[in-house]
């Protein structure tokens, strides 16, 4: 997949892209079929919501599943990232699904990803890209991400906070969020399953609690240039330690049989 000039301009202006139909229903089914097994595992890469309830993040999926090992090298993720960054050597910094369980999935406070990548992980520059695939239909009800278009070009103040009562997460004070939202507005990143979202490290975003009965599974791959790698050690599932560049596989890689 190659992004058009219009898409590249849009990404530069707004800080994000929403691309419906990037992955077929058949491919989404292959990705979804792995999730129950991964969710059933009792391991630190399955982080629970505060209070120990539903699963908040399923992490390091490419080290736990051949399907997700293929997905991090999928050309419809890797090639646009290479194109945007003008860079061939990108490593998989974080690989997860946020399932945001029906009724029980808590939201994610206002933040930019770079704040945490920089302060917690020691990533030097805001170059990483977050590539999401919607594994469910995502609408206004089940906790879509909400972006503040154009916020990636602003200076945004930060405060240290904690995500899900466990992880260090750098968030944005409410007065700063209010000023940016009043000026720039908000866009909710909705779409049918198979939609691809691409957004940069400096984009201000949030997502609300899922108070519907319907879970909202979203896959997320963060790709970062090898030359911009983290300089601090955090848990490997929060920031992967393997800095080998991902090389794209064939376009039909998700539909090829798995080794027995
Ligand atoms: O899954 C969500 O709702 C939020 C995810 C998010 O904020 C992120 O990937 O940076």
CSV table of C-alpha atoms and ligand atoms in Angstrom, one decimal:
chain,number,residue,atom,x,y,z
A,1,UNK,CA,0.0,0.0,0.0
A,2,UNK,CA,1.4,3.4,-1.0
A,3,UNK,CA,-0.1,6.5,0.5
A,4,UNK,CA,-1.2,9.2,-1.9
A,5,UNK,CA,0.1,12.8,-1.9
A,6,UNK,CA,-3.3,13.9,-0.5
A,7,UNK,CA,-3.0,11.4,2.4
A,8,UNK,CA,0.5,12.5,3.2
A,9,UNK,CA,-0.6,16.2,3.2
A,10,UNK,CA,-3.6,15.3,5.4
A,11,UNK,CA,-1.3,13.4,7.8
A,12,UNK,CA,1.1,16.4,8.0
A,13,UNK,CA,-1.9,18.8,8.6
A,14,UNK,CA,-4.0,16.8,11.0
A,15,UNK,CA,-1.5,14.4,12.5
A,16,UNK,CA,-3.5,11.2,11.7
A,17,UNK,CA,-5.1,9.2,8.9
A,18,UNK,CA,-8.2,7.0,9.0
A,19,UNK,CA,-8.2,4.5,6.1
A,20,UNK,CA,-11.3,2.2,5.9
A,21,UNK,CA,-11.0,-1.1,4.2
A,22,UNK,CA,-7.3,-1.5,4.6
A,23,UNK,CA,-7.7,-5.1,5.8
A,24,UNK,CA,-10.4,-7.5,4.5
A,25,UNK,CA,-13.0,-9.3,6.7
A,26,UNK,CA,-11.1,-12.5,6.0
A,27,UNK,CA,-7.9,-11.0,7.4
A,28,UNK,CA,-9.6,-9.5,10.4
A,29,UNK,CA,-11.1,-13.0,11.2
A,30,UNK,CA,-7.6,-14.5,11.1
A,31,UNK,CA,-6.5,-11.8,13.6
A,32,UNK,CA,-9.5,-12.2,15.8
A,33,UNK,CA,-9.3,-16.0,15.9
A,34,UNK,CA,-6.0,-15.7,17.9
A,35,UNK,CA,-7.4,-13.5,20.6
A,36,UNK,CA,-9.3,-15.9,22.9
A,37,UNK,CA,-6.2,-18.1,23.3
A,38,UNK,CA,-4.0,-15.1,24.0
A,39,UNK,CA,-6.5,-13.7,26.5
A,40,UNK,CA,-6.7,-17.0,28.4
A,41,UNK,CA,-2.9,-16.9,29.1
A,42,UNK,CA,-1.9,-15.9,32.6
A,43,UNK,CA,1.3,-13.8,32.1
A,44,UNK,CA,2.6,-10.3,32.7
A,45,UNK,CA,2.0,-9.4,29.0
A,46,UNK,CA,-1.7,-9.5,29.8
A,47,UNK,CA,-2.3,-6.4,31.8
A,48,UNK,CA,-5.6,-6.0,33.6
A,49,UNK,CA,-7.7,-3.0,34.3
A,50,UNK,CA,-7.3,-1.3,37.6
A,51,UNK,CA,-8.8,-3.5,40.3
A,52,UNK,CA,-7.8,-6.7,38.4
A,53,UNK,CA,-10.9,-6.9,36.2
A,54,UNK,CA,-10.9,-7.3,32.4
A,55,UNK,CA,-7.8,-7.3,30.3
A,56,UNK,CA,-6.6,-3.8,29.4
A,57,UNK,CA,-3.7,-4.7,27.1
A,58,UNK,CA,-2.5,-7.9,25.4
A,59,UNK,CA,1.2,-7.2,24.8
A,60,UNK,CA,4.2,-8.5,22.8
A,61,UNK,CA,1.8,-10.4,20.5
A,62,UNK,CA,4.4,-11.0,17.8
A,63,UNK,CA,6.4,-13.1,20.4
A,64,UNK,CA,3.3,-15.1,21.3
A,65,UNK,CA,1.6,-15.8,18.0
A,66,UNK,CA,2.8,-16.6,14.5
A,67,UNK,CA,-0.1,-14.6,13.0
A,68,UNK,CA,0.9,-11.5,14.9
A,69,UNK,CA,4.6,-12.1,14.0
A,70,UNK,CA,3.4,-11.8,10.4
A,71,UNK,CA,1.3,-8.8,11.1
A,72,UNK,CA,4.2,-6.7,12.4
A,73,UNK,CA,5.8,-7.3,9.1
A,74,UNK,CA,2.7,-6.7,7.0
A,75,UNK,CA,3.4,-4.5,4.0
A,76,UNK,CA,0.2,-2.6,4.5
A,77,UNK,CA,1.7,-1.4,7.9
A,78,UNK,CA,5.4,-1.4,7.2
A,79,UNK,CA,5.5,0.2,3.8
A,80,UNK,CA,3.4,3.3,4.7
A,81,UNK,CA,5.5,3.8,7.8
A,82,UNK,CA,8.7,3.6,5.7
A,83,UNK,CA,7.1,6.0,3.2
A,84,UNK,CA,6.1,8.6,5.9
A,85,UNK,CA,9.4,8.5,7.7
A,86,UNK,CA,11.5,8.2,4.6
A,87,UNK,CA,13.4,5.5,6.5
A,88,UNK,CA,13.8,1.8,5.9
A,89,UNK,CA,15.1,0.6,9.2
A,90,UNK,CA,12.1,0.5,11.7
A,91,UNK,CA,11.7,-1.7,14.7
A,92,UNK,CA,8.6,-2.9,16.4
A,93,UNK,CA,8.6,-0.8,19.6
A,94,UNK,CA,5.3,-2.1,21.0
A,95,UNK,CA,2.8,-4.7,19.8
A,96,UNK,CA,-0.6,-5.0,21.5
A,97,UNK,CA,-4.4,-5.2,21.4
A,98,UNK,CA,-6.4,-3.0,23.7
A,99,UNK,CA,-9.7,-5.0,23.9
A,100,UNK,CA,-11.6,-2.4,25.9
A,101,UNK,CA,-14.1,-5.0,27.2
A,102,UNK,CA,-17.8,-4.3,27.0
A,103,UNK,CA,-19.0,-2.6,30.2
A,104,UNK,CA,-15.6,-3.0,31.8
A,105,UNK,CA,-13.0,-1.4,29.5
A,106,UNK,CA,-11.7,1.8,31.2
A,107,UNK,CA,-10.5,4.7,29.0
A,108,UNK,CA,-7.1,6.2,28.4
A,109,UNK,CA,-6.5,9.7,29.7
A,110,UNK,CA,-5.4,12.6,27.4
A,111,UNK,CA,-1.9,12.1,26.2
A,112,UNK,CA,0.6,12.2,23.4
A,113,UNK,CA,2.6,8.9,23.0
A,114,UNK,CA,5.9,10.7,22.7
A,115,UNK,CA,5.7,12.1,26.2
A,116,UNK,CA,5.9,8.6,27.6
A,117,UNK,CA,8.2,7.3,24.9
A,118,UNK,CA,10.6,10.1,25.7
A,119,UNK,CA,10.4,10.5,29.5
A,120,UNK,CA,9.9,6.8,30.4
A,121,UNK,CA,11.8,5.0,27.6
A,122,UNK,CA,14.3,7.7,26.6
A,123,UNK,CA,13.3,7.8,22.9
A,124,UNK,CA,15.1,10.9,21.6
A,125,UNK,CA,12.7,12.3,18.9
A,126,UNK,CA,9.0,12.1,18.2
A,127,UNK,CA,9.3,10.0,15.1
A,128,UNK,CA,7.4,6.8,16.0
A,129,UNK,CA,4.2,6.0,14.3
A,130,UNK,CA,1.2,4.3,15.9
A,131,UNK,CA,-0.6,2.0,13.4
A,132,UNK,CA,-4.0,0.7,14.6
A,133,UNK,CA,-6.2,-1.9,13.0
A,134,UNK,CA,-9.8,-1.9,14.1
A,135,UNK,CA,-10.7,-5.5,14.9
A,136,UNK,CA,-14.3,-4.5,15.8
A,137,UNK,CA,-16.6,-2.0,14.3
A,138,UNK,CA,-15.8,1.1,16.3
A,139,UNK,CA,-18.5,3.8,16.7
A,140,UNK,CA,-19.3,6.7,19.0
A,141,UNK,CA,-20.6,4.2,21.6
A,142,UNK,CA,-17.8,1.7,22.3
A,143,UNK,CA,-14.9,4.0,23.2
A,144,UNK,CA,-13.2,5.2,19.9
A,145,UNK,CA,-10.0,7.1,20.1
A,146,UNK,CA,-10.5,10.9,19.9
A,147,UNK,CA,-7.9,13.0,18.1
A,148,UNK,CA,-7.2,16.7,18.3
A,149,UNK,CA,-6.3,17.5,14.7
A,150,UNK,CA,-3.3,19.7,14.3
A,151,UNK,CA,-2.2,19.3,18.0
A,152,UNK,CA,1.0,17.5,16.9
A,153,UNK,CA,2.4,20.9,15.9
A,154,UNK,CA,1.9,22.5,19.3
A,155,UNK,CA,3.9,22.7,22.5
A,156,UNK,CA,1.9,20.6,25.0
A,157,UNK,CA,2.6,20.7,28.7
A,158,UNK,CA,2.9,17.3,30.5
A,159,UNK,CA,2.3,15.7,33.9
A,160,UNK,CA,3.4,12.4,35.2
A,161,UNK,CA,0.5,10.0,35.7
A,162,UNK,CA,-0.2,6.3,35.9
A,163,UNK,CA,-2.1,4.3,33.4
A,164,UNK,CA,-4.6,1.7,34.8
A,165,UNK,CA,-3.0,2.3,38.2
A,166,UNK,CA,0.1,0.4,37.0
A,167,UNK,CA,2.1,2.0,34.2
A,168,UNK,CA,3.9,5.3,34.1
A,169,UNK,CA,2.0,7.4,31.6
A,170,UNK,CA,2.6,11.1,30.9
A,171,UNK,CA,-0.7,12.9,30.4
A,172,UNK,CA,-1.7,16.5,29.7
A,173,UNK,CA,-3.2,18.9,32.2
A,174,UNK,CA,-6.9,19.7,31.7
A,175,UNK,CA,-6.4,23.4,31.1
A,176,UNK,CA,-4.0,22.7,28.3
A,177,UNK,CA,-6.4,20.1,26.8
A,178,UNK,CA,-9.3,22.5,27.1
A,179,UNK,CA,-7.5,25.3,25.3
A,180,UNK,CA,-6.4,23.0,22.4
A,181,UNK,CA,-9.8,21.3,22.0
A,182,UNK,CA,-11.6,24.7,22.0
A,183,UNK,CA,-9.3,25.9,19.3
A,184,UNK,CA,-8.7,22.8,17.2
A,185,UNK,CA,-11.8,20.6,17.8
A,186,UNK,CA,-11.9,16.8,18.0
A,187,UNK,CA,-12.4,14.0,15.6
A,188,UNK,CA,-13.4,10.5,16.7
A,189,UNK,CA,-11.6,7.7,14.9
A,190,UNK,CA,-14.6,5.5,14.0
A,191,UNK,CA,-14.9,2.9,11.3
A,192,UNK,CA,-15.8,-0.6,10.4
A,193,UNK,CA,-13.5,-3.5,11.3
A,194,UNK,CA,-10.5,-3.6,9.0
A,195,UNK,CA,-10.0,0.2,9.2
A,196,UNK,CA,-6.4,1.4,9.6
A,197,UNK,CA,-5.5,4.4,11.7
A,198,UNK,CA,-2.1,6.0,11.5
A,199,UNK,CA,-1.0,8.7,13.9
A,200,UNK,CA,2.2,10.3,15.0
A,201,UNK,CA,3.9,10.4,18.3
A,202,UNK,CA,3.0,14.0,19.1
A,203,UNK,CA,-0.8,13.9,18.5
A,204,UNK,CA,-3.0,14.7,21.5
A,205,UNK,CA,-5.6,11.9,21.9
A,206,UNK,CA,-7.8,10.2,24.5
A,207,UNK,CA,-10.4,7.4,24.6
A,208,UNK,CA,-13.4,7.0,26.9
A,209,UNK,CA,-14.6,4.1,29.0
A,210,UNK,CA,-16.6,1.5,27.1
A,211,UNK,CA,-20.0,1.5,28.7
A,212,UNK,CA,-21.7,-0.6,26.0
A,213,UNK,CA,-22.1,-4.4,26.1
A,214,UNK,CA,-19.8,-4.6,23.0
A,215,UNK,CA,-16.0,-5.0,23.3
A,216,UNK,CA,-13.8,-2.9,21.1
A,217,UNK,CA,-10.7,-4.7,20.1
A,218,UNK,CA,-8.0,-2.6,18.5
A,219,UNK,CA,-4.6,-3.8,17.4
A,220,UNK,CA,-1.7,-1.3,17.7
A,221,UNK,CA,1.8,-1.5,16.3
A,222,UNK,CA,4.3,1.2,17.1
A,223,UNK,CA,7.2,1.4,14.6
A,224,UNK,CA,10.2,3.6,15.5
A,225,UNK,CA,13.4,4.2,13.5
A,226,UNK,CA,16.2,2.1,14.7
A,227,UNK,CA,18.3,5.3,14.7
A,228,UNK,CA,15.8,6.7,17.2
A,229,UNK,CA,15.7,3.7,19.6
A,230,UNK,CA,15.0,4.0,23.3
A,231,UNK,CA,17.9,4.7,25.6
A,232,UNK,CA,16.4,3.4,28.9
A,233,UNK,CA,15.3,-0.2,29.8
A,234,UNK,CA,11.7,-0.6,30.6
A,235,UNK,CA,9.7,-3.9,30.7
A,236,UNK,CA,10.1,-5.5,27.2
A,237,UNK,CA,6.4,-5.7,26.7
A,238,UNK,CA,6.2,-1.9,27.1
A,239,UNK,CA,9.1,-1.2,24.8
A,240,UNK,CA,10.5,-4.2,22.8
A,241,UNK,CA,14.2,-4.8,23.1
A,242,UNK,CA,14.7,-6.4,19.7
A,243,UNK,CA,15.8,-3.5,17.5
A,244,UNK,CA,16.1,-5.6,14.2
A,245,UNK,CA,14.5,-3.7,11.4
A,246,UNK,CA,11.1,-5.2,10.2
A,247,UNK,CA,11.1,-6.3,6.6
A,248,UNK,CA,7.8,-6.5,4.8
A,249,UNK,CA,6.3,-9.9,3.9
A,250,UNK,CA,4.0,-10.6,0.9
A,251,UNK,CA,0.7,-8.9,0.9
A,252,UNK,CA,-1.3,-12.1,1.5
A,253,UNK,CA,0.9,-13.2,4.4
A,254,UNK,CA,-2.0,-13.4,6.9
A,255,UNK,CA,-3.9,-15.8,4.6
A,256,UNK,CA,-1.0,-18.2,4.1
A,257,UNK,CA,-1.2,-21.5,6.1
A,258,UNK,CA,0.7,-21.6,9.4
A,259,UNK,CA,3.5,-24.1,9.9
A,260,UNK,CA,2.1,-27.2,11.6
B,1,LIG,O1,-7.0,1.8,22.9
B,1,LIG,C1,-7.3,3.0,23.2
B,1,LIG,O2,-8.5,3.3,23.4
B,1,LIG,C2,-6.2,4.0,23.4
B,1,LIG,C3,-5.0,3.7,22.8
B,1,LIG,C4,-4.0,4.8,22.8
B,1,LIG,O3,-4.1,5.8,23.4
B,1,LIG,C5,-2.7,4.6,22.1
B,1,LIG,O4,-2.5,3.6,21.4
B,1,LIG,O5,-1.8,5.5,22.3
